[in-house]
Structure formats: structure tokens, C-alpha cells
Tab-separated table of C-alpha atoms and ligand atoms in Angstrom:
chain	number	residue	atom	x	y	z
E	13	MET	CA	18.291	7.697	32.432
E	14	SER	CA	20.091	10.649	30.799
E	15	ASN	CA	18.116	13.649	29.521
E	16	TYR	CA	18.870	12.553	25.971
E	17	ASP	CA	17.560	9.023	26.590
E	18	ALA	CA	14.422	10.447	28.193
E	19	VAL	CA	13.807	12.691	25.198
E	20	THR	CA	14.478	9.804	22.790
E	21	SER	CA	11.795	7.751	24.485
E	22	GLU	CA	9.381	10.717	24.296
E	23	ILE	CA	10.015	11.000	20.551
E	24	THR	CA	9.536	7.229	20.176
E	25	GLU	CA	6.174	7.627	21.924
E	26	ILE	CA	5.142	10.503	19.607
E	27	ARG	CA	6.219	8.441	16.597
E	28	SER	CA	4.134	5.470	17.789
E	29	THR	CA	1.092	7.731	18.193
E	30	TYR	CA	1.697	9.155	14.706
E	31	ILE	CA	1.919	5.660	13.206
E	32	ARG	CA	-1.218	4.465	15.041
E	33	ASP	CA	-3.466	7.532	14.602
E	34	ARG	CA	-1.912	8.981	11.403
E	35	PHE	CA	-1.905	12.242	13.381
E	36	ALA	CA	-0.196	13.552	16.519
E	37	PHE	CA	-0.471	16.702	18.620
E	38	VAL	CA	2.616	17.645	20.630
E	39	PRO	CA	2.147	20.300	23.353
E	40	GLY	CA	4.631	23.170	23.113
E	41	THR	CA	6.033	22.618	26.612
E	42	GLN	CA	6.949	19.036	25.680
E	43	LEU	CA	8.397	20.023	22.307
E	44	THR	CA	10.459	22.804	23.919
E	45	ARG	CA	12.039	20.221	26.231
E	46	ILE	CA	12.684	17.892	23.278
E	47	ILE	CA	14.271	20.425	20.938
E	48	LYS	CA	16.474	21.857	23.704
E	49	GLU	CA	17.960	18.381	23.945
E	50	LEU	CA	18.331	18.396	20.133
E	51	GLY	CA	20.349	21.640	20.207
E	52	ALA	CA	17.909	24.566	20.529
E	53	THR	CA	19.313	27.346	22.728
E	54	ASP	CA	17.183	29.487	25.078
E	55	ASP	CA	18.240	32.588	23.172
E	56	ASP	CA	17.129	31.136	19.822
E	57	LEU	CA	13.823	29.883	21.274
E	58	LYS	CA	13.134	33.485	22.287
E	59	LYS	CA	14.100	34.788	18.845
E	60	LEU	CA	11.917	32.184	17.097
E	61	ALA	CA	8.834	33.581	18.842
E	62	SER	CA	9.276	36.958	17.096
E	63	VAL	CA	10.900	35.905	13.787
E	64	SER	CA	7.574	36.483	11.964
E	65	ASP	CA	7.901	40.252	12.591
E	66	GLY	CA	10.282	40.200	9.600
E	67	LEU	CA	7.626	38.910	7.162
E	68	LYS	CA	6.652	41.366	4.413
E	69	SER	CA	4.083	40.107	1.904
E	70	ASP	CA	2.282	37.225	0.210
E	71	PRO	CA	1.900	36.848	-3.576
E	72	THR	CA	-1.840	36.043	-3.574
E	73	LEU	CA	-3.403	36.604	-0.128
E	74	PRO	CA	-3.889	40.151	1.292
E	75	PHE	CA	-4.443	38.941	4.897
E	76	ARG	CA	-1.202	37.011	5.043
E	77	LYS	CA	2.566	37.587	5.130
E	78	THR	CA	4.695	34.633	4.127
E	79	ARG	CA	8.254	33.537	3.486
E	80	THR	CA	9.190	30.109	2.175
E	81	GLY	CA	12.316	28.026	1.795
E	82	ARG	CA	13.062	24.520	0.490
E	83	PHE	CA	15.098	22.080	2.535
E	84	GLY	CA	16.308	18.612	1.563
E	85	PHE	CA	16.485	15.756	4.077
E	86	ASP	CA	19.158	13.329	2.885
E	87	PRO	CA	19.204	10.047	4.853
E	88	ARG	CA	22.379	8.963	3.014
E	89	SER	CA	24.555	11.786	4.324
E	90	MET	CA	22.217	12.269	7.353
E	91	ARG	CA	22.014	15.979	6.613
E	92	VAL	CA	19.298	18.546	6.040
E	93	ARG	CA	20.381	21.363	3.767
E	94	ARG	CA	18.847	24.461	2.184
E	95	LEU	CA	17.878	23.885	-1.434
E	96	GLU	CA	17.919	26.495	-4.185
E	97	PHE	CA	14.934	28.760	-4.748
E	98	GLN	CA	12.082	27.371	-6.841
E	99	PRO	CA	8.570	28.735	-7.394
E	100	PHE	CA	5.723	27.056	-5.488
E	101	MET	CA	2.489	25.531	-6.763
E	102	LEU	CA	-0.404	23.577	-5.284
E	103	SER	CA	-3.079	22.322	-7.663
E	104	MET	CA	-6.480	20.667	-7.528
E	105	GLU	CA	-4.656	17.346	-7.996
E	106	ASP	CA	-3.155	17.990	-4.544
E	107	ASP	CA	-6.701	18.374	-3.094
E	108	PHE	CA	-6.119	22.142	-2.977
E	109	VAL	CA	-9.057	24.131	-4.397
E	110	ARG	CA	-8.581	27.907	-4.202
E	111	HIS	CA	-8.547	30.907	-6.586
E	112	ASP	CA	-4.771	30.487	-6.934
E	113	SER	CA	-4.741	26.675	-7.398
E	114	GLY	CA	-2.344	25.757	-10.171
E	115	GLN	CA	-0.839	29.269	-10.119
E	116	VAL	CA	2.936	29.580	-9.871
E	117	ARG	CA	3.580	31.489	-6.642
E	118	ILE	CA	6.811	33.354	-5.882
E	119	PHE	CA	7.258	33.937	-2.161
E	120	ASP	CA	9.850	36.027	-0.327
E	121	GLU	CA	12.658	33.726	0.757
E	122	ILE	CA	13.313	32.581	4.316
E	123	GLN	CA	16.479	34.298	5.526
E	124	ASN	CA	19.279	33.380	7.935
E	125	ASP	CA	17.396	34.778	10.947
E	126	LEU	CA	15.129	31.726	10.689
E	127	GLN	CA	17.205	29.040	8.971
E	128	LEU	CA	20.257	29.482	11.231
E	129	ASN	CA	18.124	29.528	14.397
E	130	THR	CA	19.062	26.430	16.431
E	131	ALA	CA	15.419	25.932	17.509
E	132	LEU	CA	14.283	25.783	13.863
E	133	GLN	CA	17.143	23.413	13.045
E	134	ALA	CA	16.140	21.166	15.959
E	135	LEU	CA	12.555	21.140	14.642
E	136	PHE	CA	13.899	19.693	11.358
E	137	VAL	CA	15.752	16.991	13.317
E	138	PHE	CA	12.607	16.263	15.366
E	139	LYS	CA	10.423	15.956	12.279
E	140	PHE	CA	12.855	13.593	10.594
E	141	LEU	CA	13.018	11.414	13.733
E	142	VAL	CA	9.229	11.116	13.773
E	143	VAL	CA	8.473	10.547	10.073
E	144	GLU	CA	11.488	8.771	8.542
E	145	GLY	CA	10.569	5.185	7.763
E	146	VAL	CA	6.825	5.616	8.421
E	147	THR	CA	4.833	3.916	5.665
E	148	VAL	CA	2.126	6.168	4.193
E	149	THR	CA	-0.464	5.938	1.431
E	150	HIS	CA	1.330	6.959	-1.761
E	151	ARG	CA	0.388	10.089	-3.660
E	152	PRO	CA	0.298	9.820	-7.445
E	153	LYS	CA	3.425	11.030	-9.302
E	154	LEU	CA	5.797	11.115	-6.332
E	155	ASP	CA	9.014	9.097	-6.455
E	156	TYR	CA	8.761	6.644	-3.545
E	157	ASP	CA	11.911	4.835	-4.734
E	158	SER	CA	13.925	7.903	-3.763
E	159	ASP	CA	15.368	8.053	-0.249
E	160	GLN	CA	15.345	11.886	-0.381
E	161	TRP	CA	12.769	14.188	1.220
E	162	ILE	CA	11.915	17.728	0.146
E	163	CYS	CA	10.540	19.952	2.894
E	164	THR	CA	8.988	23.293	1.984
E	165	LEU	CA	9.028	25.471	5.086
E	166	LEU	CA	6.435	28.242	5.217
E	167	ASN	CA	6.653	30.980	7.837
E	168	VAL	CA	3.177	32.533	7.825
E	169	ARG	CA	1.540	35.427	9.679
E	170	THR	CA	-2.261	35.581	9.288
E	171	ILE	CA	-3.817	38.989	10.001
E	172	THR	CA	-7.360	40.143	10.823
E	173	ASP	CA	-7.654	43.927	10.700
E	174	GLY	CA	-10.995	45.737	10.286
E	175	ASP	CA	-12.580	44.502	7.048
E	176	LEU	CA	-9.599	42.254	6.325
E	177	ILE	CA	-10.508	38.827	7.724
E	178	GLY	CA	-7.633	36.425	8.289
E	179	GLU	CA	-8.325	32.897	7.125
E	180	PRO	CA	-5.499	30.534	8.122
E	181	ALA	CA	-6.878	28.200	5.403
E	182	LEU	CA	-8.997	30.193	2.938
E	183	GLU	CA	-9.098	27.065	0.766
E	184	GLY	CA	-11.424	25.289	3.248
E	185	VAL	CA	-11.063	21.500	3.345
E	186	HIS	CA	-7.790	20.583	1.640
E	187	SER	CA	-4.544	18.655	1.729
E	188	ASP	CA	-1.065	20.094	1.379
E	189	GLY	CA	0.049	17.912	-1.549
E	190	VAL	CA	2.736	16.176	0.523
E	191	ASP	CA	3.357	13.061	2.634
E	192	HIS	CA	3.921	14.556	6.091
E	193	THR	CA	2.603	17.943	7.242
E	194	MET	CA	3.879	19.487	10.475
E	195	THR	CA	2.547	22.817	11.802
E	196	THR	CA	4.250	24.607	14.678
E	197	TYR	CA	2.644	27.607	16.381
E	198	LEU	CA	4.885	30.576	17.171
E	199	GLY	CA	2.440	32.995	18.787
E	200	SER	CA	-0.417	35.423	18.312
E	201	GLU	CA	-1.632	38.890	19.287
E	202	ASN	CA	-5.215	39.817	20.144
E	203	MET	CA	-6.637	36.438	18.999
E	204	THR	CA	-9.913	35.093	20.502
E	205	ASP	CA	-9.925	31.701	22.242
E	206	ASP	CA	-12.127	30.148	19.534
E	207	SER	CA	-9.909	31.227	16.613
E	208	ALA	CA	-7.889	29.042	14.266
E	209	VAL	CA	-9.022	25.563	15.294
E	210	THR	CA	-7.651	22.799	13.049
E	211	PHE	CA	-10.117	20.098	11.966
E	212	LEU	CA	-9.106	16.754	10.457
E	213	HIS	CA	-11.538	15.203	8.027
E	214	ASP	CA	-11.987	11.804	6.459
E	215	MET	CA	-10.755	11.704	2.833
E	216	ARG	CA	-14.405	11.539	1.710
E	217	GLU	CA	-14.995	15.170	2.809
E	218	VAL	CA	-15.442	17.468	-0.206
E	219	ASN	CA	-12.479	19.691	-1.100
E	220	GLY	CA	-13.099	23.412	-0.661
E	221	THR	CA	-15.894	23.020	1.925
E	222	ARG	CA	-15.704	25.842	4.508
E	223	TRP	CA	-14.774	24.599	7.990
E	224	HIS	CA	-18.248	25.413	9.377
E	225	ASP	CA	-20.065	23.597	6.550
E	226	THR	CA	-18.283	20.266	6.913
E	227	ASN	CA	-19.989	16.930	7.636
E	228	ALA	CA	-19.738	16.103	11.375
E	229	ASP	CA	-19.771	12.373	10.546
E	230	LEU	CA	-16.543	12.797	8.583
E	231	LEU	CA	-14.708	14.739	11.319
E	232	ARG	CA	-11.773	12.672	12.631
E	233	ALA	CA	-10.073	15.005	15.085
E	234	LYS	CA	-9.809	18.597	16.221
E	235	ALA	CA	-6.832	20.473	17.689
E	236	GLN	CA	-5.914	24.035	18.513
E	237	HIS	CA	-2.474	25.596	18.633
E	238	ARG	CA	-2.552	27.830	21.726
E	239	ASP	CA	0.921	27.804	23.269
E	240	PHE	CA	4.360	28.495	21.806
E	241	LEU	CA	5.556	25.435	19.818
E	242	ASP	CA	2.229	23.545	19.986
E	243	THR	CA	2.640	21.226	16.996
E	244	CYS	CA	0.436	19.011	14.796
E	245	LEU	CA	1.768	16.213	12.613
E	246	ILE	CA	-0.530	14.823	9.911
E	247	VAL	CA	-0.140	12.021	7.357
E	248	ASP	CA	-1.233	14.391	4.612
E	249	HIS	CA	-2.647	11.975	2.019
E	250	GLU	CA	-4.703	10.012	4.553
E	251	SER	CA	-6.891	12.837	5.853
E	252	LYS	CA	-7.881	16.336	4.794
E	253	HIS	CA	-7.848	19.402	7.029
E	254	SER	CA	-9.445	22.807	7.489
E	255	VAL	CA	-8.787	25.704	9.879
E	256	SER	CA	-11.303	28.135	11.372
E	257	THR	CA	-11.154	31.942	11.024
E	258	LEU	CA	-8.847	34.267	12.995
E	259	TYR	CA	-11.024	36.650	15.074
E	260	ALA	CA	-9.777	39.786	16.881
E	261	ALA	CA	-10.565	39.947	20.630
E	262	ASP	CA	-10.385	43.760	20.580
E	263	LYS	CA	-11.937	44.634	17.227
E	264	SER	CA	-10.310	48.073	17.172
E	265	LYS	CA	-6.874	46.472	16.857
E	266	PRO	CA	-5.322	43.956	14.430
E	267	ALA	CA	-5.079	40.278	15.387
E	268	THR	CA	-2.125	38.187	14.194
E	269	ARG	CA	-1.250	34.486	14.312
E	270	ASP	CA	2.221	33.179	13.449
E	271	LEU	CA	2.950	29.634	12.299
E	272	LEU	CA	5.610	27.467	10.725
E	273	ALA	CA	4.380	24.796	8.279
E	274	PHE	CA	6.810	22.024	7.324
E	275	LEU	CA	5.431	20.345	4.174
E	276	THR	CA	7.515	17.236	3.480
E	277	ARG	CA	7.258	14.831	0.568
E	278	LYS	CA	9.223	12.596	-1.734
E	279	PRO	CA	10.607	14.270	-4.881
E	280	VAL	CA	8.066	14.436	-7.691
E	281	ALA	CA	8.151	12.110	-10.691
E	282	GLU	CA	7.783	13.071	-14.332
E	283	GLY	CA	4.276	14.338	-15.144
E	284	HIS	CA	3.763	16.015	-11.754
E	285	HIS	CA	2.857	19.731	-12.026
E	286	SER	CA	5.835	20.650	-9.810
E	287	HIS	CA	8.363	18.630	-11.837
E	288	ALA	CA	10.074	21.818	-13.087
E	289	PHE	CA	10.294	23.207	-9.519
E	290	ASP	CA	11.793	20.305	-7.619
E	291	SER	CA	15.553	20.812	-7.743
E	292	LEU	CA	17.765	19.092	-5.156
E	293	LYS	CA	20.629	21.554	-5.712
E	294	PRO	CA	21.869	23.498	-2.699
E	295	HIS	CA	21.089	27.197	-2.265
E	296	ARG	CA	24.258	29.151	-3.139
E	297	GLU	CA	23.402	32.493	-1.533
E	298	LEU	CA	21.726	31.111	1.606
E	299	PRO	CA	23.532	27.882	2.479
E	300	MET	CA	22.542	25.903	5.579
E	301	THR	CA	23.386	22.358	6.664
E	302	VAL	CA	22.426	20.507	9.833
E	303	GLY	CA	23.123	16.937	10.929
E	304	LEU	CA	20.155	14.557	11.259
E	305	ARG	CA	19.767	11.648	13.695
E	306	LEU	CA	17.885	8.384	13.861
E	307	LEU	CA	16.184	6.855	16.867
E	308	ASP	CA	18.098	3.828	18.094
E	309	SER	CA	15.074	1.613	18.114
E	310	ALA	CA	12.319	2.994	15.931
E	311	PRO	CA	9.097	0.968	16.172
E	312	SER	CA	8.281	-0.988	13.044
E	313	THR	CA	5.667	0.374	10.655
U	2	FE2	FE1	-2.860	22.883	4.980
């Protein structure tokens, strides 16, 4: 069996788990092997680990630094490409209850250091291989007749420093307002072993509940990103999630945690709060295009 065939069967396995459990955790060592076969170079894997050093600010959260970018997955041309800048909004209708719910947020834009990194590009290809064709519970006001996907990529650094407490998900129990969420861990400094655990909750869990106040009977799964490229995939409208606090091991120094979140959904339909922010036009100043692939024999959904 060639390396590529071996990796294809690993992805098929991950996809089957995702279809069965509506959730999958991929260890970073396995994902590193997979994305190297999908085009990630050793040099770019190294650069990806420190790309978050270039983050500057966040429009609403003092303990976070964030950049975002929109990417379109087009199964017709089998390409992913950078889409033009649009503001970002998550509302209570998305199961997102926070002080800035429904607020139009303008993030710094993801630059070429991240979008032209071959490891990042291979992560797009990997995500598409896992989720394309998977049947999910439909969200209201998304266009499921469209074959297009819109993926908002967030590069986030959460920081705990003295009185500033880093909450990877200040909103408590929530969903991301999309169809398929993928989170990929890039690294951390001075973080305790019990920090930033991700909990998956049944849809009956109450939005906004803090992670430590949730109902144990409604807990579906628990995972922790510890190693470079540890990755969670979640069918976003079939469970809710929360993330525990980022604690500093040495309290005299800052703690940081770096993550990529790939939030992927169908384009919105008329009447959706993001209808004005859902362009499929390419980004003129920061163009990027990468070829997608399909598994030869994807399991049926
Ligand atoms: Fe989330």
C-alpha cells in the first residue's frame, strides 16, 4: 500500500467515526502524518506552530487576539479560495449567547503567512474530505440546495495574565452557527494540564451555562487539545459545546493557548442575520486558491 493509500484509508476511518458519533477527535501525530501526505511541508508545519505570534487584537474580548478570513469550498471546480472580507456576526439564533451576540464584529484579516502555509492548506483539504457529503441536521435559513461551503477560519490566541482570565469560550454552552466545526490546536505557553477542556453537550443543555455548571446527564463527550495539531470535528447543530478556563501554571507569567477554528456552513438564505455578509466573491488583495480532493470510496451517509 502506498503512503497516499494508507492516509486515504485513515481519513475514511475518521470520516466513518464522524458520521457515526457526530464528533471525532484526531490526535496531532496522526493528523501531521495525514497532512504531510496532502502537501504540508516540514518547514510550514514548523511555521504554523508560531503563526499566532503575529496576532494583534480582538474587537470585543480583552483576553484574546484574533484574525479571521473567509474561504469558499467549491465542489464544482474542486477548489478552496479566499473570499472577500465581510464583517462577522453570531446571534442568539445561532445558540450563541454572549454580551456581543448579534453585534457586527470586524476582525483583523488573516494574512499570507497563514493562508499560503501548505500545512493550513492541507487542513482545508482534510476537512473537505471528512465532511463533504455528510448529511447533517439542517439549520434554519441556510441554503442546503447550494453545493458551496463557506468556511470562516479564526486564528485565536487566548491569554491569561494576572487579573485577565482567558476564557476560550466566554459564552459558556453554545454552538458556532454552522454545520461543521473543526478546531485545531497550535500550541500553548505556561498552561496547566487541566486547562481548556472541551465538553460536548446534548442539544437540551441551556445556552450560556458556564462549563462547570452544566448538567452531567447531558454531557456527551469530553476532549482536550494537548499536542500540536490535536483536532476536534463536531456536527455543530447536533450538539452544543463549552470550553473550560485557561489557567497559568506559573502565575507570575502569562499563559497563552493558540487555536485554529474552521467554521463551515452552507451559504445563508434570505432572512438570515448574516445575509448581508455572505459574499462568495474572491478576495482581491489577498488571493489564495488550493485544489480539493475527494476520497475514492467515501462511505455512504
Ligand atoms: Fe465554539
